[in-house]
Short mmCIF file of C-alpha atoms and ligand atoms in Angstrom, two decimals:
data_model
loop_
_atom_site.label_atom_id
_atom_site.label_comp_id
_atom_site.label_asym_id
_atom_site.label_seq_id
_atom_site.Cartn_x
_atom_site.Cartn_y
_atom_site.Cartn_z
CA MET A 636 0.00 0.00 0.00
CA GLN A 637 1.48 3.35 -1.00
CA ARG A 638 1.65 6.05 1.68
CA ARG A 639 -0.58 8.46 -0.19
CA ASP A 640 -3.18 5.71 -0.62
CA LEU A 641 -2.97 4.90 3.06
CA PHE A 642 -3.67 8.47 3.95
CA ARG A 643 -6.63 8.52 1.58
CA VAL A 644 -8.16 5.56 3.43
CA LEU A 645 -7.43 7.07 6.79
CA ALA A 646 -8.76 10.49 5.86
CA ALA A 647 -11.93 8.92 4.56
CA ALA A 648 -12.25 7.01 7.82
CA GLY A 649 -11.52 10.09 9.92
CA LEU A 650 -8.94 8.11 11.86
CA GLY A 651 -5.63 9.53 10.66
CA GLN A 652 -4.40 10.08 14.22
CA LEU A 653 -4.03 6.36 14.79
CA THR A 654 -0.95 6.00 12.64
CA SER A 655 2.56 7.10 13.34
CA ALA A 656 4.67 8.72 10.64
CA HIS A 657 6.85 5.65 10.36
CA GLY A 658 6.12 2.02 10.90
CA ALA A 659 7.79 0.08 13.67
CA THR A 660 9.30 -3.34 14.09
CA PRO A 661 7.85 -4.75 17.30
CA ARG A 662 9.29 -7.36 19.57
CA LEU A 663 7.58 -10.49 18.30
CA GLU A 664 7.09 -13.19 20.86
CA ALA A 665 5.66 -15.67 18.34
CA ASP A 666 4.95 -16.17 14.66
CA PRO A 667 2.80 -13.22 13.53
CA PHE A 668 2.03 -14.91 10.17
CA GLN A 669 -0.21 -17.62 11.59
CA LEU A 670 -3.09 -16.58 9.27
CA GLY A 671 -1.01 -17.50 6.23
CA VAL A 672 -0.68 -15.67 2.91
CA ALA A 673 -2.87 -15.22 -0.13
CA SER A 674 -2.91 -13.66 -3.55
CA GLY A 675 -5.76 -12.56 -5.74
CA SER A 676 -7.44 -10.11 -8.09
CA PRO A 677 -4.91 -11.00 -10.81
CA THR A 678 -4.67 -9.23 -14.16
CA ALA A 679 -2.20 -9.72 -17.00
CA SER A 680 0.19 -7.27 -15.33
CA SER A 681 -0.72 -7.16 -11.64
CA VAL A 682 -1.68 -9.20 -8.59
CA VAL A 683 -2.48 -8.44 -4.96
CA LEU A 684 -0.44 -10.18 -2.26
CA TRP A 685 -2.04 -10.50 1.17
CA THR A 686 -1.18 -11.36 4.72
CA ARG A 687 -2.27 -10.20 8.13
CA LEU A 688 -0.15 -9.96 11.25
CA MET A 689 -1.83 -11.45 14.30
CA PRO A 690 -0.32 -12.16 17.71
CA LEU A 691 -0.76 -15.54 19.33
CA ASN A 692 -3.10 -13.99 21.87
CA PRO A 693 -5.09 -11.16 20.26
CA LEU A 694 -6.41 -10.15 23.69
CA ASN A 695 -2.88 -9.36 24.84
CA ASN A 696 -1.30 -7.70 21.85
CA PRO A 697 1.71 -5.52 22.66
CA TRP A 698 1.60 -3.91 19.20
CA ALA A 699 -2.16 -3.48 19.00
CA ARG A 700 -1.94 0.27 18.33
CA GLU A 701 1.31 0.36 16.38
CA THR A 702 1.80 0.72 12.65
CA LEU A 703 4.25 -1.97 11.57
CA ASP A 704 6.68 -2.15 8.67
CA VAL A 705 6.42 -5.45 6.82
CA ARG A 706 8.88 -6.44 4.12
CA TRP A 707 7.69 -8.39 1.08
CA GLU A 708 9.60 -10.29 -1.57
CA LEU A 709 8.64 -11.61 -4.98
CA ALA A 710 10.87 -14.28 -6.47
CA ALA A 711 11.16 -16.54 -9.48
CA ASP A 712 11.92 -19.59 -7.32
CA PRO A 713 10.53 -20.99 -4.05
CA GLY A 714 13.93 -20.72 -2.36
CA PHE A 715 14.09 -16.95 -3.06
CA ALA A 716 17.52 -17.26 -4.67
CA GLN A 717 16.32 -14.93 -7.42
CA VAL A 718 14.34 -12.11 -5.80
CA LEU A 719 12.70 -10.09 -8.53
CA ARG A 720 11.19 -7.36 -6.42
CA ALA A 721 11.09 -6.41 -2.75
CA GLY A 722 9.68 -3.59 -0.68
CA THR A 723 8.22 -2.49 2.61
CA VAL A 724 4.58 -1.94 3.36
CA GLN A 725 2.80 -0.62 6.43
CA ALA A 726 0.38 -2.76 8.40
CA LEU A 727 -2.14 -0.48 10.10
CA PRO A 728 -3.99 -1.14 13.35
CA LEU A 729 -7.03 0.45 11.68
CA LEU A 730 -7.11 -2.46 9.22
CA ALA A 731 -6.24 -5.16 11.78
CA HIS A 732 -2.62 -5.16 10.57
CA SER A 733 -3.69 -6.62 7.25
CA VAL A 734 -1.29 -6.15 4.37
CA HIS A 735 -2.27 -5.71 0.73
CA VAL A 736 0.64 -5.34 -1.69
CA GLU A 737 -0.49 -4.34 -5.17
CA LEU A 738 2.18 -5.34 -7.65
CA GLN A 739 1.99 -3.60 -11.03
CA GLY A 740 3.92 -3.94 -14.27
CA LEU A 741 4.52 -7.67 -14.01
CA PRO A 742 5.09 -9.87 -17.07
CA ALA A 743 1.95 -11.68 -18.24
CA ASP A 744 1.27 -15.40 -17.89
CA THR A 745 4.08 -15.84 -15.39
CA HIS A 746 4.34 -17.68 -12.07
CA PHE A 747 5.95 -16.13 -8.99
CA PHE A 748 6.67 -16.95 -5.37
CA TYR A 749 6.19 -14.45 -2.55
CA ARG A 750 6.66 -14.10 1.19
CA PHE A 751 6.56 -11.50 3.96
CA LEU A 752 9.12 -10.75 6.67
CA ILE A 753 9.13 -8.81 9.93
CA GLY A 754 11.83 -8.98 12.57
CA ASP A 755 13.01 -12.58 12.68
CA ALA A 756 9.72 -13.94 11.39
CA THR A 757 9.13 -15.12 7.83
CA SER A 758 5.72 -16.00 6.43
CA PRO A 759 4.87 -19.18 4.57
CA VAL A 760 5.74 -19.00 0.86
CA GLY A 761 2.89 -18.36 -1.56
CA ARG A 762 2.76 -19.08 -5.26
CA THR A 763 0.89 -16.84 -7.64
CA ARG A 764 0.63 -15.90 -11.29
CA THR A 765 -0.42 -13.24 -13.71
CA LEU A 766 -3.05 -13.84 -16.40
CA PRO A 767 -2.29 -14.20 -20.11
CA THR A 768 -2.63 -10.96 -22.05
CA ALA A 769 -6.04 -10.33 -23.61
CA ASP A 770 -4.77 -10.97 -27.14
CA GLN A 771 -2.71 -14.05 -26.30
CA ALA A 772 -3.63 -17.39 -27.87
CA VAL A 773 -4.30 -19.75 -24.96
CA ASP A 774 -5.47 -23.32 -25.24
CA ARG A 775 -6.59 -24.09 -21.71
CA LEU A 776 -7.87 -22.81 -18.39
CA ARG A 777 -8.56 -24.95 -15.33
CA LEU A 778 -10.69 -23.20 -12.73
CA GLY A 779 -11.67 -24.41 -9.27
CA LEU A 780 -15.16 -23.35 -8.19
CA ALA A 781 -15.69 -23.19 -4.42
CA SER A 782 -18.38 -21.83 -2.12
CA CYS A 783 -20.13 -22.17 1.24
CA GLN A 784 -17.58 -23.08 3.88
CA ARG A 785 -19.07 -23.38 7.33
CA LEU A 786 -16.35 -24.51 9.69
CA GLY A 787 -18.78 -25.80 12.31
CA ASN A 788 -19.97 -28.35 9.75
CA GLY A 789 -16.59 -29.92 9.17
CA LEU A 790 -13.07 -29.50 7.90
CA PHE A 791 -12.05 -27.89 4.63
CA GLY A 792 -10.32 -31.04 3.30
CA ALA A 793 -11.95 -30.46 -0.10
CA TYR A 794 -9.27 -27.81 -0.66
CA THR A 795 -6.54 -30.44 -0.28
CA ARG A 796 -7.96 -32.26 -3.29
CA LEU A 797 -8.76 -29.06 -5.21
CA ILE A 798 -5.10 -28.02 -5.10
CA GLU A 799 -4.02 -31.49 -6.21
CA ASP A 800 -6.26 -31.07 -9.25
CA GLY A 801 -3.81 -28.42 -10.42
CA VAL A 802 -6.06 -25.41 -11.03
CA ASP A 803 -4.86 -22.11 -12.49
CA LEU A 804 -7.25 -20.06 -10.34
CA ILE A 805 -9.80 -20.59 -7.60
CA ALA A 806 -13.07 -18.70 -7.93
CA PHE A 807 -14.83 -18.41 -4.57
CA VAL A 808 -18.45 -17.45 -5.16
CA GLY A 809 -19.83 -16.77 -1.71
CA ASP A 810 -20.35 -17.65 1.95
CA TYR A 811 -16.71 -17.56 3.02
CA ILE A 812 -17.94 -17.31 6.61
CA TYR A 813 -21.32 -17.89 8.25
CA GLU A 814 -22.07 -14.93 10.46
CA SER A 815 -24.60 -16.79 12.60
CA GLY A 816 -21.82 -18.68 14.37
CA ALA A 817 -21.66 -22.30 15.40
CA TRP A 818 -21.94 -24.54 18.41
CA PRO A 819 -18.72 -26.36 19.36
CA THR A 820 -18.03 -29.33 17.10
CA ALA A 821 -15.07 -31.59 16.36
CA ALA A 822 -13.99 -29.26 13.54
CA LEU A 823 -14.51 -26.15 15.65
CA PRO A 824 -13.97 -27.15 19.27
CA ARG A 825 -14.60 -23.71 20.74
CA GLY A 826 -17.53 -22.85 18.49
CA LEU A 827 -18.09 -19.34 17.16
CA THR A 828 -20.36 -16.67 18.56
CA PRO A 829 -22.55 -14.82 16.04
CA ALA A 830 -20.86 -11.83 14.37
CA SER A 831 -22.51 -8.44 14.42
CA ASP A 832 -19.65 -5.96 14.86
CA LEU A 833 -16.13 -5.49 13.53
CA GLY A 834 -14.52 -7.62 16.23
CA GLY A 835 -17.01 -10.40 15.62
CA TYR A 836 -16.56 -10.48 11.84
CA ARG A 837 -12.78 -10.37 12.25
CA LEU A 838 -12.95 -13.33 14.63
CA HIS A 839 -14.89 -15.36 12.05
CA HIS A 840 -12.36 -14.61 9.30
CA GLU A 841 -9.42 -15.30 11.63
CA THR A 842 -10.88 -18.62 12.68
CA HIS A 843 -11.29 -19.68 9.05
CA LYS A 844 -7.87 -18.44 7.98
CA LEU A 845 -6.24 -20.57 10.71
CA GLU A 846 -7.38 -23.71 8.88
CA PRO A 847 -4.29 -25.26 7.23
CA THR A 848 -6.19 -26.52 4.18
CA LEU A 849 -7.69 -23.11 3.44
CA GLN A 850 -4.27 -21.50 3.94
CA ALA A 851 -2.72 -24.00 1.53
CA ALA A 852 -5.36 -23.26 -1.10
CA HIS A 853 -4.76 -19.52 -0.79
CA ALA A 854 -0.99 -20.03 -0.96
CA ALA A 855 -1.23 -22.28 -4.05
CA VAL A 856 -2.97 -20.06 -6.62
CA PRO A 857 -4.56 -16.61 -6.89
CA TRP A 858 -8.24 -16.36 -5.99
CA LEU A 859 -11.07 -14.39 -7.50
CA VAL A 860 -13.52 -13.67 -4.69
CA THR A 861 -17.08 -12.56 -4.48
CA TRP A 862 -19.53 -12.86 -1.64
CA ASP A 863 -23.07 -13.89 -0.87
CA ASP A 864 -25.16 -13.06 2.18
CA HIS A 865 -23.42 -14.81 5.06
CA GLU A 866 -20.36 -12.59 4.89
CA VAL A 867 -22.80 -10.01 6.36
CA VAL A 868 -26.18 -11.45 7.42
CA ASN A 869 -28.58 -14.08 6.11
CA ASP A 870 -30.57 -13.11 3.00
CA TYR A 871 -29.80 -9.40 3.17
CA ALA A 872 -30.31 -7.06 0.22
CA GLY A 873 -27.58 -4.47 0.12
CA ALA A 874 -28.86 -1.73 -2.13
CA PRO A 875 -31.57 0.15 -0.27
CA LEU A 876 -29.30 1.31 2.52
CA GLN A 877 -31.67 4.16 3.18
CA GLY A 878 -34.10 1.51 4.40
CA LEU A 879 -31.64 0.27 7.01
CA SER A 880 -31.36 1.61 10.51
CA SER A 881 -28.04 3.23 11.37
CA GLY A 882 -27.26 0.07 13.34
CA ASP A 883 -27.80 -2.07 10.23
CA ALA A 884 -25.58 0.24 8.20
CA ARG A 885 -22.83 0.06 10.83
CA ARG A 886 -23.09 -3.72 10.88
CA ARG A 887 -22.83 -3.91 7.11
CA ALA A 888 -19.83 -1.57 7.12
CA ALA A 889 -18.13 -3.70 9.79
CA ALA A 890 -18.70 -6.88 7.78
CA TYR A 891 -17.45 -5.26 4.58
CA GLN A 892 -14.35 -3.91 6.33
CA ALA A 893 -13.49 -7.31 7.83
CA TYR A 894 -13.97 -8.86 4.39
CA TYR A 895 -11.56 -6.37 2.81
CA GLU A 896 -9.05 -6.94 5.61
CA HIS A 897 -8.98 -10.69 4.99
CA MET A 898 -9.14 -10.94 1.20
CA PRO A 899 -6.50 -10.29 -1.47
CA LEU A 900 -8.34 -7.25 -2.82
CA PRO A 901 -6.81 -4.02 -4.16
CA LEU A 902 -7.23 -0.85 -2.13
CA SER A 903 -9.26 0.55 -5.02
CA ALA A 904 -12.03 -1.84 -3.93
CA LEU A 905 -12.69 0.63 -1.10
CA ARG A 906 -14.28 3.18 -3.36
CA ARG A 907 -14.38 5.95 -0.78
CA GLY A 908 -12.28 4.53 1.99
CA LEU A 909 -13.76 2.93 5.05
CA ALA A 910 -16.24 5.75 5.62
CA GLY A 911 -17.76 4.99 2.24
CA LEU A 912 -18.88 1.59 3.42
CA THR A 913 -21.73 3.11 5.37
CA GLN A 914 -23.04 5.12 2.42
CA THR A 915 -25.20 4.09 -0.49
CA GLY A 916 -23.20 3.75 -3.67
CA ASP A 917 -19.77 4.04 -2.04
CA GLU A 918 -19.27 0.38 -1.90
CA LEU A 919 -16.66 -2.30 -1.61
CA ARG A 920 -16.25 -2.97 -5.32
CA LEU A 921 -15.88 -6.65 -6.09
CA TYR A 922 -17.28 -7.00 -9.57
CA GLY A 923 -14.97 -6.83 -12.55
CA ARG A 924 -13.85 -8.75 -15.61
CA GLN A 925 -10.60 -10.16 -16.88
CA ALA A 926 -9.75 -11.92 -20.10
CA TRP A 927 -7.98 -15.27 -20.04
CA GLY A 928 -6.20 -14.62 -23.31
CA ARG A 929 -8.35 -15.13 -26.37
CA LEU A 930 -9.98 -18.14 -24.72
CA ALA A 931 -12.40 -16.74 -22.17
CA GLN A 932 -13.73 -13.66 -20.48
CA LEU A 933 -14.21 -14.00 -16.72
CA HIS A 934 -17.01 -11.81 -15.38
CA LEU A 935 -16.92 -11.74 -11.58
CA LEU A 936 -20.32 -10.59 -10.31
CA ASP A 937 -21.61 -9.20 -7.01
CA CYS A 938 -25.13 -10.54 -6.59
CA ARG A 939 -25.71 -9.22 -3.09
CA GLN A 940 -24.59 -5.67 -2.55
CA TYR A 941 -26.79 -3.82 -5.03
CA ARG A 942 -29.91 -5.99 -5.17
CA SER A 943 -33.42 -4.67 -4.71
CA ALA A 944 -35.24 -5.60 -1.52
CA PRO A 945 -37.20 -8.89 -1.64
CA ALA A 946 -40.56 -8.52 -3.37
CA CYS A 947 -42.35 -10.35 -0.57
CA THR A 948 -41.70 -12.67 2.33
CA GLY A 949 -42.35 -16.38 2.55
CA LEU A 950 -41.57 -19.34 4.71
CA ARG A 951 -37.79 -19.84 4.38
CA GLY A 952 -37.85 -17.57 1.32
CA LEU A 953 -40.18 -19.90 -0.60
CA VAL A 954 -43.16 -18.24 -2.25
CA ALA A 955 -45.85 -19.09 -4.78
CA PRO A 956 -45.08 -16.66 -7.63
CA ASP A 957 -48.73 -15.68 -8.06
CA ASP A 958 -48.94 -14.73 -4.39
CA CYS A 959 -45.95 -12.43 -4.53
CA ALA A 960 -47.05 -8.99 -5.65
CA GLY A 961 -44.24 -7.12 -7.32
CA LEU A 962 -42.10 -10.18 -8.08
CA GLN A 963 -42.23 -9.41 -11.81
CA ARG A 964 -41.72 -5.67 -11.48
CA PRO A 965 -39.22 -4.64 -14.18
CA ASP A 966 -37.42 -2.14 -11.96
CA ARG A 967 -36.33 -4.83 -9.51
CA THR A 968 -32.74 -5.88 -10.01
CA LEU A 969 -30.35 -8.49 -8.65
CA LEU A 970 -27.17 -6.81 -9.84
CA GLY A 971 -28.13 -3.15 -9.45
CA SER A 972 -28.59 -0.96 -12.50
CA GLU A 973 -24.94 0.08 -12.83
CA GLN A 974 -23.49 -3.45 -12.59
CA GLU A 975 -26.23 -4.82 -14.83
CA ALA A 976 -25.45 -2.28 -17.57
CA TRP A 977 -21.76 -3.02 -17.16
CA LEU A 978 -22.36 -6.75 -17.55
CA LEU A 979 -24.64 -6.39 -20.56
CA ASP A 980 -22.03 -4.19 -22.27
CA GLY A 981 -19.31 -6.73 -21.51
CA LEU A 982 -21.28 -9.52 -23.13
CA ALA A 983 -20.83 -7.75 -26.47
CA ASP A 984 -17.48 -9.57 -26.59
CA THR A 985 -18.02 -12.18 -29.25
CA GLU A 986 -14.33 -12.62 -30.01
CA ARG A 987 -13.75 -15.28 -27.40
CA PRO A 988 -15.47 -18.66 -27.41
CA TRP A 989 -16.37 -18.47 -23.70
CA GLN A 990 -18.00 -15.92 -21.42
CA LEU A 991 -17.81 -17.26 -17.86
CA MET A 992 -20.02 -15.51 -15.33
CA LEU A 993 -18.82 -16.19 -11.80
CA GLN A 994 -21.81 -15.43 -9.65
CA THR A 995 -23.35 -16.39 -6.38
CA THR A 996 -26.57 -18.37 -6.65
CA MET A 997 -28.38 -20.26 -9.45
CA VAL A 998 -29.51 -18.33 -12.51
CA ALA A 999 -31.78 -20.99 -14.05
CA PRO A 1000 -35.38 -21.12 -12.80
CA ARG A 1001 -35.93 -23.74 -10.11
CA ARG A 1002 -39.53 -24.71 -9.53
CA ILE A 1003 -39.95 -26.40 -6.18
CA PRO A 1004 -42.98 -28.75 -6.06
CA PHE A 1005 -45.21 -27.77 -3.15
CA GLY A 1006 -48.75 -28.86 -2.30
CA GLY A 1007 -49.86 -29.62 -5.85
CA GLY A 1008 -48.35 -26.40 -7.22
CA HIS A 1009 -44.89 -24.98 -7.00
CA ARG A 1010 -42.91 -22.37 -5.19
CA VAL A 1011 -39.71 -20.51 -5.94
CA TRP A 1012 -36.91 -19.42 -3.69
CA ILE A 1013 -36.80 -15.65 -3.91
CA ASP A 1014 -33.34 -15.05 -2.44
CA GLY A 1015 -31.86 -16.38 -5.71
CA TRP A 1016 -32.42 -15.22 -9.30
CA ASP A 1017 -35.97 -16.60 -9.11
CA GLY A 1018 -36.70 -13.61 -6.89
CA TYR A 1019 -35.56 -11.24 -9.68
CA PRO A 1020 -37.08 -12.64 -12.90
CA ALA A 1021 -37.05 -9.34 -14.82
CA SER A 1022 -33.36 -8.89 -14.08
CA ARG A 1023 -32.66 -12.42 -15.33
CA GLN A 1024 -34.77 -11.94 -18.43
CA ARG A 1025 -32.87 -8.80 -19.45
CA LEU A 1026 -29.66 -10.80 -19.22
CA LEU A 1027 -30.98 -13.72 -21.26
CA GLU A 1028 -32.39 -11.42 -23.95
CA ARG A 1029 -29.03 -9.74 -24.33
CA LEU A 1030 -27.28 -13.10 -24.62
CA GLN A 1031 -29.75 -14.16 -27.29
CA ALA A 1032 -29.79 -10.86 -29.20
CA GLN A 1033 -26.02 -10.74 -29.39
CA ARG A 1034 -25.63 -14.44 -30.02
CA THR A 1035 -23.04 -14.42 -27.27
CA PRO A 1036 -21.14 -17.65 -27.77
CA GLY A 1037 -20.26 -19.87 -24.85
CA ALA A 1038 -22.17 -18.09 -22.07
CA VAL A 1039 -21.71 -20.21 -18.95
CA PHE A 1040 -22.85 -19.29 -15.45
CA LEU A 1041 -20.83 -20.72 -12.56
CA GLY A 1042 -22.41 -20.45 -9.12
CA GLY A 1043 -22.91 -21.87 -5.65
CA ASP A 1044 -25.19 -21.22 -2.69
CA LEU A 1045 -27.48 -24.24 -3.11
CA HIS A 1046 -25.05 -26.65 -1.41
CA GLU A 1047 -25.89 -29.04 -4.25
CA ASN A 1048 -24.41 -29.82 -7.64
CA TRP A 1049 -26.62 -28.67 -10.53
CA ALA A 1050 -26.15 -28.63 -14.31
CA THR A 1051 -28.75 -26.74 -16.34
CA GLU A 1052 -29.50 -25.35 -19.76
CA ILE A 1053 -30.85 -21.83 -19.44
CA ARG A 1054 -33.59 -21.26 -21.98
CA GLN A 1055 -35.71 -18.42 -23.22
CA PRO A 1056 -39.47 -18.75 -22.63
CA ASP A 1057 -39.77 -20.13 -26.18
CA GLY A 1058 -37.43 -22.97 -25.21
CA LYS A 1059 -34.37 -21.71 -27.05
CA PRO A 1060 -31.22 -22.39 -24.98
CA VAL A 1061 -28.97 -19.35 -24.58
CA ALA A 1062 -26.54 -20.43 -21.87
CA THR A 1063 -25.49 -23.29 -19.65
CA GLU A 1064 -24.91 -23.30 -15.94
CA PHE A 1065 -22.98 -25.27 -13.35
CA VAL A 1066 -23.57 -24.82 -9.63
CA GLY A 1067 -21.02 -26.42 -7.34
CA ALA A 1068 -21.60 -28.07 -3.96
CA GLY A 1069 -20.48 -26.40 -0.73
CA ILE A 1070 -17.02 -26.97 0.72
CA THR A 1071 -18.72 -28.01 3.98
CA MET A 1072 -22.34 -26.85 3.69
CA LYS A 1073 -24.74 -29.66 2.99
CA SER A 1074 -28.04 -29.56 1.14
CA PHE A 1075 -30.95 -28.56 3.37
CA PHE A 1076 -33.36 -31.05 1.79
CA PRO A 1077 -31.27 -33.61 -0.14
CA ARG A 1078 -34.16 -36.07 -0.35
CA MET A 1079 -36.28 -33.50 -2.20
CA THR A 1080 -33.61 -32.88 -4.83
CA PRO A 1081 -34.75 -35.64 -7.27
CA ASP A 1082 -38.33 -34.26 -7.21
CA ILE A 1083 -37.11 -30.72 -7.78
CA LEU A 1084 -34.91 -31.93 -10.65
CA ALA A 1085 -37.91 -33.68 -12.23
CA ALA A 1086 -39.96 -30.46 -11.99
CA ASN A 1087 -37.34 -28.53 -13.97
CA PRO A 1088 -36.81 -30.19 -17.37
CA HIS A 1089 -34.12 -27.68 -18.37
CA ALA A 1090 -31.97 -29.07 -15.54
CA ARG A 1091 -29.97 -32.17 -16.41
CA TYR A 1092 -28.39 -33.02 -13.09
CA ALA A 1093 -28.88 -32.27 -9.42
CA ASP A 1094 -27.39 -33.97 -6.42
CA GLY A 1095 -27.32 -32.83 -2.83
CA SER A 1096 -25.73 -35.83 -1.21
CA ALA A 1097 -22.14 -34.64 -0.79
CA CYS A 1098 -19.85 -31.65 -0.32
CA GLY A 1099 -17.04 -30.65 -2.63
CA TYR A 1100 -16.25 -28.30 -5.49
CA ALA A 1101 -16.43 -28.10 -9.27
CA LEU A 1102 -13.53 -28.33 -11.66
CA ILE A 1103 -14.01 -26.31 -14.84
CA ASP A 1104 -11.73 -27.13 -17.80
CA VAL A 1105 -11.90 -24.76 -20.73
CA THR A 1106 -10.40 -25.22 -24.20
CA PRO A 1107 -11.25 -23.47 -27.48
CA GLN A 1108 -13.39 -26.47 -28.46
CA ARG A 1109 -15.26 -27.31 -25.26
CA LEU A 1110 -15.86 -26.64 -21.60
CA ARG A 1111 -16.00 -29.50 -19.15
CA CYS A 1112 -17.35 -29.53 -15.60
CA ASP A 1113 -16.40 -32.28 -13.16
CA PHE A 1114 -18.42 -32.28 -9.96
CA ARG A 1115 -15.86 -33.39 -7.38
CA VAL A 1116 -17.24 -34.69 -4.08
CA VAL A 1117 -15.43 -35.70 -0.90
CA ASP A 1118 -16.24 -38.70 1.28
CA SER A 1119 -15.72 -37.04 4.66
CA LEU A 1120 -15.74 -33.68 6.42
CA ALA A 1121 -13.88 -35.15 9.39
CA THR A 1122 -10.43 -35.15 7.81
CA ASN A 1123 -8.14 -32.75 6.00
CA THR A 1124 -7.33 -35.53 3.53
CA PRO A 1125 -10.68 -36.95 2.35
CA ALA A 1126 -11.07 -39.24 -0.62
CA VAL A 1127 -12.45 -37.41 -3.67
CA ARG A 1128 -14.33 -38.71 -6.68
CA THR A 1129 -16.06 -37.26 -9.70
CA ALA A 1130 -19.82 -37.63 -9.14
CA ALA A 1131 -20.75 -36.49 -12.68
CA SER A 1132 -19.21 -34.73 -15.67
CA PHE A 1133 -20.71 -32.62 -18.43
CA THR A 1134 -19.27 -30.90 -21.45
CA VAL A 1135 -20.47 -27.96 -23.51
CA GLU A 1136 -19.27 -27.64 -27.09
CA ALA A 1137 -18.20 -24.14 -28.16
CA GLY A 1138 -21.14 -22.25 -29.65
CA GLN A 1139 -23.69 -24.87 -28.50
CA PRO A 1140 -25.43 -23.95 -25.24
CA ARG A 1141 -26.36 -27.53 -24.47
CA LEU A 1142 -25.11 -30.02 -21.93
CA VAL A 1143 -23.55 -33.29 -22.98
CA LYS A 1144 -23.25 -35.91 -20.22
CA THR A 1145 -19.89 -37.67 -20.33
FE1 LIG B 418 -24.18 -20.98 1.63
#
C-alpha cells in the first residue's frame, strides 16, 4: 500500500491520528504470520499479495496500536535465490494489521513466489501468477469453483484435493464465513459466537484463515472472490441502505471492512475509503472482468450488494409466484442498475469462445414442487425474474457464444441449460456443492430436478467443489465430491461430468 493511498483511506475514515509517521518493528514473541498468505485479483500485469499480522493472543497484543513495517519479496523460485522485487509496506492497526501489496507492471502469464518478513519472522511462501494478455492465444484454463464453507460443519479437506487437481485459479463465489456462528463441534472445538460488529466479523475470518487446508489453497494459486449473504447477514439485500437503521448500516460496514481486511483485494475496492462503506453507492467494489487470453472472459459478479429488496416474504424464502405482488416488477434488479449495464455491455465480446459468469446463486429457474403447485426461492435469481430476463435477452440478441454461469449457494451440484421462454437455450450453468455446507433437503432434490426439465443433473448428497476445464473447443465440468468432512485428507471422486461444445449452449453428459 502506497503512503498516499494509506492516507486517503485514513482520511476517509476520519482516523488519521491512529498512525505514526513511520512504521515500527515490534518485539515479536511468536509467529505473527499464523493466518497465512494469499494472492488474488490478478490481471495480465498485476496481482495483490495478502497477509495479516496477528499475535498468538489477540487479547494481549503488545503492538495493537502500532503501525508496523512489513517487508515483502517476490521471487522466481521458491527458495528466493532470485528475488525479482522487494519492498516495505505498512500494516495499520485500523485495518487489523492486514497487508495488501499491489504489484503492477509484471510480465503476463508468469508464475511467482512471494513471502513476507518482519523482525526474525518469515511468512509461509505463496505461489501466484499473472493472467495471459487479452490478445494471447491460450489453449486451456482450469478453474476451481468453491463456495459455502461453514467450519462448524466440518473441515475444509476439499481444498486439499482441489489443489491437487492443479487449477490455475480458484473462484470463490460466496459464503466464506457464516455470520450466525456455530456450536462447538469436532472441527470447531470452541464454536463461534454470532458476528454483528467489527470484532465479531474479524474473529470469524481469523478462525477460518487458521485452517491449514484453506491456507494451503490460498498459498497455491490466486483467488477471484465474491460474496453472498453470510459474509454479512442471512438473505440481506444491500442496495436500499436508506431503508436500514443506522445500526444495520454500521453492521454492514463492519462486515465489509473485515472482508476487505482478509481478502487479497486491491485498495481501489474501497471506493471511498472505510467511511464509504456506510453510504449508499460508495461500496466495496468486487465486480470486474478479466480476459484469459483469447480463450475466455471471466465476469466476476456481485449478486448481493446492489440488489433490490425482496418482493415479498415467505416461509424460508419460498413463495408461490402468483402470491408475490411485485415479483415481476421490471425495476427490480439483482445486480443493481450500474453493474447490470456493465455486464450487458461486456457480453458484447463475441471474439472469445467463452463468457464465464462467476456469480453467487443459481440463474436458471428452479420450480420447487409444493402442495400440488410450485414455489420458488426468492433469495436467488428466481426472486428477480425481470433482471434475469434482461440478461438472457441480451445473450440471445447478441448471439453471445459460450455463455456459462458458474455459481454456488445451493449446497448441491446442478447442471442446467438456461432457456428463453420459447425454449431456445442461450446459456449453460454449473452450480457447485459447498465446501462443507450440505443440502438442506437432499431427499427432495430428485423431485425438484424432475420439476425442472431444463436441468440435467442435481445432487445434494455430498460436499465438494467443481472443476471447470476450458479449451477453445469445449468446456468440461467435473463435480468433485469428498467422502468425509472429518479429515483434511478426504477421498475425492467425480460424481458427474458434463461438457459444452463451443457455440452450442447444451449439456452433454460424459
Ligand atoms: Fe451458503
